[in-house]
Short mmCIF file of C-alpha atoms in Angstrom, two decimals:
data_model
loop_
_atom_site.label_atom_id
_atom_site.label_comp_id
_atom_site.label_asym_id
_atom_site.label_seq_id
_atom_site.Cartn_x
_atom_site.Cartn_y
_atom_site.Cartn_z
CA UNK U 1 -29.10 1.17 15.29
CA UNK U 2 -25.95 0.02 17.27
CA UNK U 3 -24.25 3.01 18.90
CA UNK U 4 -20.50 3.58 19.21
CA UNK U 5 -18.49 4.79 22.42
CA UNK U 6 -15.89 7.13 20.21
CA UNK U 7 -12.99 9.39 20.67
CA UNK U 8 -9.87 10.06 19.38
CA UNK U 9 -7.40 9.00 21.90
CA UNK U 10 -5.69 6.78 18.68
CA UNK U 11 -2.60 7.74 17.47
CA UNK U 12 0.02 6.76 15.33
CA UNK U 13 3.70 5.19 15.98
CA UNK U 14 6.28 5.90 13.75
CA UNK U 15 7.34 2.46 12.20
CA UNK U 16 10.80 4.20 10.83
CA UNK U 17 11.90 4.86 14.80
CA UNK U 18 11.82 1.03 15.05
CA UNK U 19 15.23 -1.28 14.35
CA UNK U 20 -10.09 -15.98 -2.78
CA UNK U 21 -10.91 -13.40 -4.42
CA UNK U 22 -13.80 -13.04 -6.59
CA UNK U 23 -13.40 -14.36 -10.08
CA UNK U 24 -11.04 -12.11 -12.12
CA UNK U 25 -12.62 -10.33 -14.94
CA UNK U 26 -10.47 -8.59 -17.62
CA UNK U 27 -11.04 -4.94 -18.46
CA UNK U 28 -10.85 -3.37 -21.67
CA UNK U 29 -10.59 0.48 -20.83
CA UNK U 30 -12.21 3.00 -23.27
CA UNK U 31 -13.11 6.48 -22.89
CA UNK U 32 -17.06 6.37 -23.14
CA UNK U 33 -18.66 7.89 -25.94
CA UNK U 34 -22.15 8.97 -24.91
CA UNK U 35 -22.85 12.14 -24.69
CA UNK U 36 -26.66 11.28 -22.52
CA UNK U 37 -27.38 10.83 -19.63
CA UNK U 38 -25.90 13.97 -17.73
CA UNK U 39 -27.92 14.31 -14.72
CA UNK U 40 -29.06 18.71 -14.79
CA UNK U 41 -28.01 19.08 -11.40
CA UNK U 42 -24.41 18.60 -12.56
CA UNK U 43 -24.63 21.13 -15.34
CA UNK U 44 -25.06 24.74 -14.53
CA UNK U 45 -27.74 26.44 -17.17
CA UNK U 46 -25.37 29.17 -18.00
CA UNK U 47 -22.54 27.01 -20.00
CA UNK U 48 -22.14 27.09 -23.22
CA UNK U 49 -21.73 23.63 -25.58
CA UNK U 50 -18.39 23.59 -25.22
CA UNK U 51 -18.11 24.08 -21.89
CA UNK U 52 -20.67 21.45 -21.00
CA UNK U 53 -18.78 18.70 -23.45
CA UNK U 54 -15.31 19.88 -21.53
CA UNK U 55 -16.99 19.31 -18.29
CA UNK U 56 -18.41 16.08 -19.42
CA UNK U 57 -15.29 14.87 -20.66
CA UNK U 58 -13.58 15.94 -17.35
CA UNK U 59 -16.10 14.07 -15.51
CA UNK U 60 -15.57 11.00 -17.82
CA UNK U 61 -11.65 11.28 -17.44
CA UNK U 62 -11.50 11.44 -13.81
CA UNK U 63 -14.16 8.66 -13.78
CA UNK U 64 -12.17 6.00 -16.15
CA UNK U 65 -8.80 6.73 -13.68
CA UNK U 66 -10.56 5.52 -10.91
CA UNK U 67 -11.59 2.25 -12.60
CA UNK U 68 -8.05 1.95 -13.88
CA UNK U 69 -6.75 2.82 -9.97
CA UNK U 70 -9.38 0.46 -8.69
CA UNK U 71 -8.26 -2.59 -11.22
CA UNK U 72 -4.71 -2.07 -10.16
CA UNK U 73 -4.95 -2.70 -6.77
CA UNK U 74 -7.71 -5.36 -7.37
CA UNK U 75 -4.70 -6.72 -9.92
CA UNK U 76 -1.84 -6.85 -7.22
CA UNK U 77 -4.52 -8.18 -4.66
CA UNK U 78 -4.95 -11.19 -6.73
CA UNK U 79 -1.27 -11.96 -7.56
CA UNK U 80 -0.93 -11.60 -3.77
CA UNK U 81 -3.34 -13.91 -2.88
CA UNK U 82 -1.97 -16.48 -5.46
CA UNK U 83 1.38 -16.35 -4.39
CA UNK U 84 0.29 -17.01 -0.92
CA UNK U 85 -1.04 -19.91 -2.02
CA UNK U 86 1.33 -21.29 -4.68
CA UNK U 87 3.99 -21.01 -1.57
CA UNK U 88 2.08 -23.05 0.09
CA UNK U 89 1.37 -25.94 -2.76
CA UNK U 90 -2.32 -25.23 -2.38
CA UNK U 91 -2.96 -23.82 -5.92
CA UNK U 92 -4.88 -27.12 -7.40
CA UNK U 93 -6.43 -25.11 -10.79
CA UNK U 94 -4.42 -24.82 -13.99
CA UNK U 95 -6.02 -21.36 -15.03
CA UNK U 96 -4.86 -19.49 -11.63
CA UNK U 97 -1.49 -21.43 -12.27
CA UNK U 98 -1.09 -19.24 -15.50
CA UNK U 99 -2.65 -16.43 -14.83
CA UNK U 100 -0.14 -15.91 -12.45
CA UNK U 101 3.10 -16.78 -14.75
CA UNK U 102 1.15 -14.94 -17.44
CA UNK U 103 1.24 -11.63 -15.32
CA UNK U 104 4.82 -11.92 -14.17
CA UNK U 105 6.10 -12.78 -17.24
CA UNK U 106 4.50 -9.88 -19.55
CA UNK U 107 5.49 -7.58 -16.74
CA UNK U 108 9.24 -9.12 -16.89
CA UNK U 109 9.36 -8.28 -20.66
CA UNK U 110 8.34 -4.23 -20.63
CA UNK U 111 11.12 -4.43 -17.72
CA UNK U 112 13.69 -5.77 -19.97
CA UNK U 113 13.08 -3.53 -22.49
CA UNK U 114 13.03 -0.91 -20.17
CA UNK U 115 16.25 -1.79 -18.92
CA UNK U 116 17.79 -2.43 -22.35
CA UNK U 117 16.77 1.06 -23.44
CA UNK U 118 18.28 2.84 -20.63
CA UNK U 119 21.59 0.56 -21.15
CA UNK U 120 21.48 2.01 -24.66
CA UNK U 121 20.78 5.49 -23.62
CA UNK U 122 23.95 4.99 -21.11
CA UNK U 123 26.46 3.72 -24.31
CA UNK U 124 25.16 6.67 -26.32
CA UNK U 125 23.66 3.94 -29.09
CA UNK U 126 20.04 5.34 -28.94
CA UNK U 127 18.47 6.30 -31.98
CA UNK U 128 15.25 8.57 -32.15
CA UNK U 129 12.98 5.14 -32.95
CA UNK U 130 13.57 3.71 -29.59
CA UNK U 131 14.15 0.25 -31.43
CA UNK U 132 14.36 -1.47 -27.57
CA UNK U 133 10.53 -0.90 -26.99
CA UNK U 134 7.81 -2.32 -29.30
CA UNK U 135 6.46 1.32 -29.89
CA UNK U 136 7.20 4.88 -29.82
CA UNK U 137 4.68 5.67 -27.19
CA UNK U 138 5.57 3.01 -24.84
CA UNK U 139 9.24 4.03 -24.87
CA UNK U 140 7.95 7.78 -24.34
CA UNK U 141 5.55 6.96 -21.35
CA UNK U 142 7.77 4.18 -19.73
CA UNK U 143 10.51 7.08 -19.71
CA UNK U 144 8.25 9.70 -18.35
CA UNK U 145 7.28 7.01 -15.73
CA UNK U 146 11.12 6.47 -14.84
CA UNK U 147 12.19 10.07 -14.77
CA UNK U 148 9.12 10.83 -12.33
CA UNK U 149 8.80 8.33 -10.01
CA UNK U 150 11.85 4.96 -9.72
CA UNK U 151 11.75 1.55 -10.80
CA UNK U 152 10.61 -0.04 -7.74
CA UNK U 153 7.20 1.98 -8.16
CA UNK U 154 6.82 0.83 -11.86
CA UNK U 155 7.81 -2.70 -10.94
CA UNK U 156 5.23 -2.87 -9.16
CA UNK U 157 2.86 -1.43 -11.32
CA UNK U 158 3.36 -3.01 -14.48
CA UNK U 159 2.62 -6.45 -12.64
CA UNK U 160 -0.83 -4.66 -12.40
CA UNK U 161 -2.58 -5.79 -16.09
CA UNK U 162 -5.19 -2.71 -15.76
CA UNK U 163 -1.49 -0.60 -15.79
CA UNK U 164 -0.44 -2.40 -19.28
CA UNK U 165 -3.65 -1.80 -20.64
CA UNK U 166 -3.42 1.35 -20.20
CA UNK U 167 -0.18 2.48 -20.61
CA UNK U 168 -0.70 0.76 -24.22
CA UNK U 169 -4.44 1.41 -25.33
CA UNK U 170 -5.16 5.10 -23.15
CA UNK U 171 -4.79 8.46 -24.90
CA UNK U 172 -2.47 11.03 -23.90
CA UNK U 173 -5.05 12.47 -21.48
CA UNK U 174 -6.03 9.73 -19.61
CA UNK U 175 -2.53 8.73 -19.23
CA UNK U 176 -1.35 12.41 -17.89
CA UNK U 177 -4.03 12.04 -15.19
CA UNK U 178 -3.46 8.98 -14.32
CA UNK U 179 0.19 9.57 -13.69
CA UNK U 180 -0.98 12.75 -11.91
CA UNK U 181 -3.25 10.23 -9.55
CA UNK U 182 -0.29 7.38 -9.12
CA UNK U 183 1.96 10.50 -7.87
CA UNK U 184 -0.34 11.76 -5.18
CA UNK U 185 -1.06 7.92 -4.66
CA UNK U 186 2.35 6.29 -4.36
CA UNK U 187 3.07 6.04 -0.67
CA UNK U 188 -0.32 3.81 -0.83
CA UNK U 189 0.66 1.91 -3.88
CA UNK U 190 4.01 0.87 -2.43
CA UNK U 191 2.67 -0.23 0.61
CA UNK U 192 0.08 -2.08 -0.65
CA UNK U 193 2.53 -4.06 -2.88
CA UNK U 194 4.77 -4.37 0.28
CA UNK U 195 2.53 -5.81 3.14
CA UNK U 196 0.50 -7.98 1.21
CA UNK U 197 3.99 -9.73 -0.09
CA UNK U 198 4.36 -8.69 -3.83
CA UNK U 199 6.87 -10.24 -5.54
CA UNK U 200 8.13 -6.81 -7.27
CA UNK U 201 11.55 -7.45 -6.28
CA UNK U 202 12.04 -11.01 -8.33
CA UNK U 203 11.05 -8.79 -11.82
CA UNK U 204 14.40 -6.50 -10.77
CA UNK U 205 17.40 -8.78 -9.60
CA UNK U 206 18.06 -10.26 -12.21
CA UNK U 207 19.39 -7.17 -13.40
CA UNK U 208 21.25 -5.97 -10.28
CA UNK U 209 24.65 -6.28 -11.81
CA UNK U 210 23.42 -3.37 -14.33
CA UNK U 211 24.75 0.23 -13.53
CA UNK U 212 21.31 1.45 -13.86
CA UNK U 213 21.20 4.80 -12.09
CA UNK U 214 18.51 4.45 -9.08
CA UNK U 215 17.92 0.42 -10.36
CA UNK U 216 20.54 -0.58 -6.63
CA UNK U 217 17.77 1.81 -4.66
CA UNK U 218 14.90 0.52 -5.69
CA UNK U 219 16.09 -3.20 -4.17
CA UNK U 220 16.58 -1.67 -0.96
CA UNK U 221 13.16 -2.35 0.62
CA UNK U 222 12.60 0.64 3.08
CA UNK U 223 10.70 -1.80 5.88
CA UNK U 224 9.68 -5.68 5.58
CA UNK U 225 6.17 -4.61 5.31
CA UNK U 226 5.55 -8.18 4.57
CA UNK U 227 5.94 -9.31 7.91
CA UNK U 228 3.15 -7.06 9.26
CA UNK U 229 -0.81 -7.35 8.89
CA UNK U 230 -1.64 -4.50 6.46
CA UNK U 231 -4.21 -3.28 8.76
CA UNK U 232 -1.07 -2.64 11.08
CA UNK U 233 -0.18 -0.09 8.58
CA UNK U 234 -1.54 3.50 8.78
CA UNK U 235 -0.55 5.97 6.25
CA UNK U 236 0.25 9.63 7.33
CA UNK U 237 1.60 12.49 5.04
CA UNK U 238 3.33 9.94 2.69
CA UNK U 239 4.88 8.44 5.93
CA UNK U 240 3.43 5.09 7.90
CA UNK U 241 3.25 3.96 11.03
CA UNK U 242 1.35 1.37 12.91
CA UNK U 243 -1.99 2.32 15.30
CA UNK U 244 -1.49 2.48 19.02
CA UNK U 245 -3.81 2.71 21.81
CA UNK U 246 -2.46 3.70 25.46
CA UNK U 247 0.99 2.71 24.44
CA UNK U 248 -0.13 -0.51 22.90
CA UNK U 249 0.11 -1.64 19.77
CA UNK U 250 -3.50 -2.83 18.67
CA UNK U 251 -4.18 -6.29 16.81
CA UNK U 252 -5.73 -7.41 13.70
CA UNK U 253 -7.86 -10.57 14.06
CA UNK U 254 -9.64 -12.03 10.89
CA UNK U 255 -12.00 -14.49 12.82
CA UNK U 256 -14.79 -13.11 15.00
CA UNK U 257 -15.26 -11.82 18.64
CA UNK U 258 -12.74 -12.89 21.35
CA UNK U 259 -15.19 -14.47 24.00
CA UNK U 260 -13.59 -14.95 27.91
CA UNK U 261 -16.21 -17.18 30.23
CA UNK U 262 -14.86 -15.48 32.77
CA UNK U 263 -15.74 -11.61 31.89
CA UNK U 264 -19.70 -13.33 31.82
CA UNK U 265 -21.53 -14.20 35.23
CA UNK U 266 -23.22 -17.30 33.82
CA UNK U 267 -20.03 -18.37 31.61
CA UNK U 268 -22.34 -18.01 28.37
CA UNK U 269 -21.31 -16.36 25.09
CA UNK U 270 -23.87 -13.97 24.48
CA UNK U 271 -23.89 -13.72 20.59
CA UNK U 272 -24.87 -17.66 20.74
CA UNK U 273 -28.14 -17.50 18.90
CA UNK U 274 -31.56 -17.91 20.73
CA UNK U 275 -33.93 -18.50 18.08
CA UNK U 276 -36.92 -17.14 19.80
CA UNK U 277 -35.08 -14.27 20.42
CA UNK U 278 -33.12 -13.63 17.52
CA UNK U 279 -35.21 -14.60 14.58
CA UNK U 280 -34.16 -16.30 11.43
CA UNK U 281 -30.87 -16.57 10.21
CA UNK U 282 -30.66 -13.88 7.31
CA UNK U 283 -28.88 -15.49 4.77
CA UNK U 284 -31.01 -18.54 4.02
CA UNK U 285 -34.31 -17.75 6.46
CA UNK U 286 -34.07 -20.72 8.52
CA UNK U 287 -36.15 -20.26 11.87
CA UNK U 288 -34.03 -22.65 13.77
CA UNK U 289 -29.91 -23.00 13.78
CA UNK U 290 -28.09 -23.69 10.55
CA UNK U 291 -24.43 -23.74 9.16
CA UNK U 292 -24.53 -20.68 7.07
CA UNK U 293 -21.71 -17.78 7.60
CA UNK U 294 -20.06 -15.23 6.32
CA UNK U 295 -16.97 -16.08 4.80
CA UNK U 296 -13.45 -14.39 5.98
CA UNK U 297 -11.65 -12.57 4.92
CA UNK U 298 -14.06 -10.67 2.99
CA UNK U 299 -12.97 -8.84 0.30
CA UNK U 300 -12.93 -5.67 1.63
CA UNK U 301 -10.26 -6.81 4.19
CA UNK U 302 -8.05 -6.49 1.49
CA UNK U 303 -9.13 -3.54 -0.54
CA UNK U 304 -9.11 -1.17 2.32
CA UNK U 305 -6.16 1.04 4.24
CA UNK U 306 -6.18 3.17 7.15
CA UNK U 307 -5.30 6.74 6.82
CA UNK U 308 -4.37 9.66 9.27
CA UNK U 309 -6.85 12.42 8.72
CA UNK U 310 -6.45 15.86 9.97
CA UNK U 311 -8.27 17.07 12.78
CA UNK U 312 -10.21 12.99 13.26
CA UNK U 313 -7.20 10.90 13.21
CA UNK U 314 -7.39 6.94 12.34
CA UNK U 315 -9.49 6.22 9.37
CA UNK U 316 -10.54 3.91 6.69
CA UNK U 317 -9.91 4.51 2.74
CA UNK U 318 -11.66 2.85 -0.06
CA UNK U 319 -9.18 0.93 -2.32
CA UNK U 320 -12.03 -0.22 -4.69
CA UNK U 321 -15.79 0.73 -5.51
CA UNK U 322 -18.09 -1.37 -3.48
CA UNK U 323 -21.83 -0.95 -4.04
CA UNK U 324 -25.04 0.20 -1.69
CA UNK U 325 -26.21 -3.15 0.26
CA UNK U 326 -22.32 -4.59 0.52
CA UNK U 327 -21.47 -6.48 3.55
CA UNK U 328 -17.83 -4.69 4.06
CA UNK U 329 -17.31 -6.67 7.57
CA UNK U 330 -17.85 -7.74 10.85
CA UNK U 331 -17.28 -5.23 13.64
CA UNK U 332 -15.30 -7.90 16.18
CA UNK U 333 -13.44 -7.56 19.01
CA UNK U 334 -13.34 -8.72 23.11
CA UNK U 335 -16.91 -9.52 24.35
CA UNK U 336 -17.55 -7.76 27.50
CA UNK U 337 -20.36 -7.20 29.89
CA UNK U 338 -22.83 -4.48 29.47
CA UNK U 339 -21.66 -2.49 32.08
CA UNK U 340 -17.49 -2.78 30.89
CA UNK U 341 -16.28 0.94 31.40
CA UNK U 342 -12.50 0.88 30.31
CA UNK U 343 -13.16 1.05 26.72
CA UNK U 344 -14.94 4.56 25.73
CA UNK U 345 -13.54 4.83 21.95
CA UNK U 346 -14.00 1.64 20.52
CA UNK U 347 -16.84 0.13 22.30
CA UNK U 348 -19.84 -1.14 20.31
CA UNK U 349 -23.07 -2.38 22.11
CA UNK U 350 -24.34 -5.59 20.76
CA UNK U 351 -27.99 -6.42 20.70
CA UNK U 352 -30.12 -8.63 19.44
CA UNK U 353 -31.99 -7.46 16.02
CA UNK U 354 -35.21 -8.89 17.30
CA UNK U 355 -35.35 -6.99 20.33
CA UNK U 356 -34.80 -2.91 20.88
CA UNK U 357 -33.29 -1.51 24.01
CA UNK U 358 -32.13 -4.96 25.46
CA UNK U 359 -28.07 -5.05 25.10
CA UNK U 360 -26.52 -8.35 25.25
CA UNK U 361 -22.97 -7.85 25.34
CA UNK U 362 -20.30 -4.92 24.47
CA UNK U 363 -18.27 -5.54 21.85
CA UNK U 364 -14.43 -3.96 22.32
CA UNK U 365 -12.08 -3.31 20.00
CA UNK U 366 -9.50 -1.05 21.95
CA UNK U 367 -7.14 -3.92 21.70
CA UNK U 368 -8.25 -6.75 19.58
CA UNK U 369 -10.50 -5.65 16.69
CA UNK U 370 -10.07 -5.20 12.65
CA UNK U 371 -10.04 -2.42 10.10
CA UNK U 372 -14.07 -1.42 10.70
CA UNK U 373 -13.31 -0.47 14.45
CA UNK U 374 -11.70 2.46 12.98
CA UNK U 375 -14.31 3.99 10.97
CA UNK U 376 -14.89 8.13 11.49
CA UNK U 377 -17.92 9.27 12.03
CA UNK U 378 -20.28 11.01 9.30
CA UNK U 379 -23.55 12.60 9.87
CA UNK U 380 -24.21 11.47 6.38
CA UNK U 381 -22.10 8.34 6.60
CA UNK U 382 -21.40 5.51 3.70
CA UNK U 383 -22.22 2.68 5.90
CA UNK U 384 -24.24 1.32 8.48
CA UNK U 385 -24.02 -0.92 11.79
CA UNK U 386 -26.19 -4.14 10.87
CA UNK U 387 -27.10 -6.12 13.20
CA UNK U 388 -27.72 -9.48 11.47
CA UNK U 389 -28.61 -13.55 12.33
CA UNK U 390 -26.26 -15.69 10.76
CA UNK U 391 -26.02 -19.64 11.18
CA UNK U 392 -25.19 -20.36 14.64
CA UNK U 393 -24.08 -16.68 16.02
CA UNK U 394 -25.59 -13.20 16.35
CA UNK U 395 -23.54 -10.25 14.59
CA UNK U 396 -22.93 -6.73 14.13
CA UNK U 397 -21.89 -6.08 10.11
CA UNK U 398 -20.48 -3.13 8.80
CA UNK U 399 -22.90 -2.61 5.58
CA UNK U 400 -22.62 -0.05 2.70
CA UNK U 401 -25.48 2.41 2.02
CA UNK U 402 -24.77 3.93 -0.98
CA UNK U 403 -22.22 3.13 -3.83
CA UNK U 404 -18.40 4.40 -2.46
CA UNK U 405 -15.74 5.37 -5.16
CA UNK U 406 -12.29 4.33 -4.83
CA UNK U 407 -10.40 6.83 -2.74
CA UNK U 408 -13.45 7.68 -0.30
CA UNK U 409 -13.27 7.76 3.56
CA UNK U 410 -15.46 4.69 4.76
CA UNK U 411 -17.44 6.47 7.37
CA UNK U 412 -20.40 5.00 10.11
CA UNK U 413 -22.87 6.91 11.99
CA UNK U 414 -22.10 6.63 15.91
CA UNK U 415 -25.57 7.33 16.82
CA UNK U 416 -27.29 9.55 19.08
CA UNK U 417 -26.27 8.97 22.42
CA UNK U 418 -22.56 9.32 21.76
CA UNK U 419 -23.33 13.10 20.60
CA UNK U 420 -24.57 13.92 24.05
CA UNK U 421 -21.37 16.27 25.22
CA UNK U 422 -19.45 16.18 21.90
CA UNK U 423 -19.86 18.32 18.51
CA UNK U 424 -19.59 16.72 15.39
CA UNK U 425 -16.68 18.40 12.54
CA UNK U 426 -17.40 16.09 9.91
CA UNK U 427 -18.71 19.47 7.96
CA UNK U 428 -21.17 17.38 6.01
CA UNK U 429 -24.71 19.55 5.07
CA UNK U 430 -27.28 19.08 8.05
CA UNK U 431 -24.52 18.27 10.46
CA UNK U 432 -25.66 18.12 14.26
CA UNK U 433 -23.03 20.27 15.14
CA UNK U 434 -22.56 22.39 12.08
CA UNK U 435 -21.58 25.85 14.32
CA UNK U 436 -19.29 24.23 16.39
CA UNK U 437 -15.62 25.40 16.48
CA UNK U 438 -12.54 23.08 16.72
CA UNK U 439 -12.19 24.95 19.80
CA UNK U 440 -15.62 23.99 21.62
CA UNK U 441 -15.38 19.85 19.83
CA UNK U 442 -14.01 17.30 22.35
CA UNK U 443 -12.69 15.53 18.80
#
């Protein structure tokens, strides 16, 4: 298995101190039924019915937020990505054409009537049926949504379809917990929406003439998120700020490793692929070169977000559920030479899969790199360091091994050799350090 040269010598810089998709499938959310299925290990022997059906239905709750959470951002991914393309006349099928007028224009419509109510509510002309909305509970939970969080956060969210569904169709229950998710949630939410360029803003002006109270704040965009690479954006205690490295700012690149002839003796990129050496290309099993690759961005680019964690610093969140055997990413960054000392957090030794113990090349991220150079270690991590044959090139992939839930900290194994004078805190059972104090851990 690849090893990683680690630390924690990232930090964060305060940004507010500075002046295709997969096809889209439509989900129909209901609370399951079932009552089978339960595995014993997750009921305790000395419950009674009741308490094993509340536990179950707990379980169930928490389980259909997350798909609801998960849709969302999927949702404002995709209207993202179409817009991106629509601004640049490259949308050529009908059906993404209306999807995306379809979206914006529902979500336009439980604005206006949003905004109509509270314009009634502010002439005193309100009547106890809420005659602006199209029912009783959508008037309730739109208010609730209001008075809790502001209208930029449920512009963007009603843009979301998996929101309207919800917010329609969900019973009280679901619909209390999912509001308590989207509160402990909503520095992620509006940054999401921002960086990746959603058009929440359009569904809003034309209604900035309106004495709304808090409708003139929520058009005040905080930063231009827009004009930064979301993986430029790291979220800390409901702040953000954007990753640094020995003062530097460090750079997203979508395509893969940066290769310099002149960092390489005999001028040869090393991740070239040497059939004899490298074996067939794992995606269609040719024996000799081919054109297959892996296609970028993947879809995980997207759906991910880096986080400040206490006590390990730069990590990577889940923004969707991605299942064991996914190919999350490439881990890319500057080839260097074996021997390249003057990176000793991000560095990632790249061999051939063929051949054990014989590195080609060092792979380092410290500047140039994406979102998998900052995965935290786990001694019982979600993913693995794969090194894999593809068409013309040699690769290390960031693969999943086991299912991860929205929400989750993407973690890797570093391997062996970078444990030789650390201690691991990552507190997981059977941890190789599991005695060692924050104290005695160079983190």
């Amino acid at each position: 298995m690849a090893e990683k040269r680690r630390a924690s010598d990232d930090h964060v810089e305060d940004l507010a101190e500075r002046a295709e998709p997969v096809t889209f499938k439509k989900i129909r959310f209901q609370l399951p039924r079932n009552e089978e299925g339960l595995p014993e290990k997750d009921v305790p022997a000395k419950d009674t019915d009741d308490q094993l059906m509340a536990r179950l239905r707990v379980m169930r709750v928490k389980e259909l937020v997350h798909e609801i959470l998960a849709a969302m951002y999927y949702d404002i991914h995709r209207l993202c990505w179409h817009r991106k393309y629509l601004m640049q006349n490259r949308i050529r099928r009908f059906p993404d054409l209306h999807f995306y007028k379809t979206q914006h224009q529902e979500a336009s419509w439980l604005l206006d009537r949003a905004i109509r109510q509270e314009m009634l509510v502010k002439v005193g002309q309100t009547s106890s049926h809420d005659w602006a909305y199209i029912s009783k509970q959508e008037a309730h939970r739109v208010g609730q949504f209001i008075r809790q969080f502001n209208w930029k956060i449920l512009a963007i969210c009603v843009l979301s379809e998996a929101f309207r569904l919800a917010l329609y169709a969900e019973d009280q229950v679901v619909w209390a917990v999912l509001m308590l998710k989207i509160r402990e949630n909503r520095t992620s939410i509006e940054v999401f929406a921002q960086s990746r360029g959603l058009d929440w803003q359009g569904q809003l002006l034309k209604h900035a003439d309106k004495q709304i109270p808090g409708l003139q704040q929520a058009l005040v965009p905080r930063l231009d998120l827009a004009q930064e690479h979301f993986h430029h954006i790291v979220i800390a205690n409901g702040s953000f700020g954007r990753p640094l490295y020995e003062e530097h700012n460090q750079t997203n690149i979508n395509h893969g490793n940066i290769f310099n002839p002149s960092y390489f003796k005999d001028k040869r990129d090393p991740t070239i692929r040497v059939p004899d050496r490298d074996g067939p290309c794992d995606l269609c099993y040719a024996e000799r070169e081919c054109n297959c690759r892996i296609s970028r961005p993947t879809l995980a680019t997207f759906l991910v977000e880096l986080v400040n964690y206490p006590h390990k610093g730069i990590g990577v969140r889940a923004l969707a559920r991605f299942k064991k055997g996914d190919i999350l990413d490439e881990y890319v960054g500057e080839l260097r030479p074996v021997d390249y000392k003057d990176d000793r957090v991000y560095a990632l030794l790249h061999e051939s899969k063929m051949v054990e113990g014989d590195p080609l090349a060092l792979i380092s991220a410290k500047r140039y790199g994406n979102w998998t150079r900052y995965l935290n270690h786990s001694c019982k991590p979600s993913t693995t360091f794969l090194k894999m044959t593809v068409g013309k090139k040699i690769m290390v992939a960031v693969q999943a091994v086991r299912d991860i839930d929205i929400f989750e900290e993407i973690t890797v194994d570093y391997g062996k050799g970078y444990w030789k004078n650390r201690k691991c805190l990552c507190g997981e059972p059977g941890c190789r350090s599991q005695d060692a104090t924050e104290e005695e851990t160079e983190a």
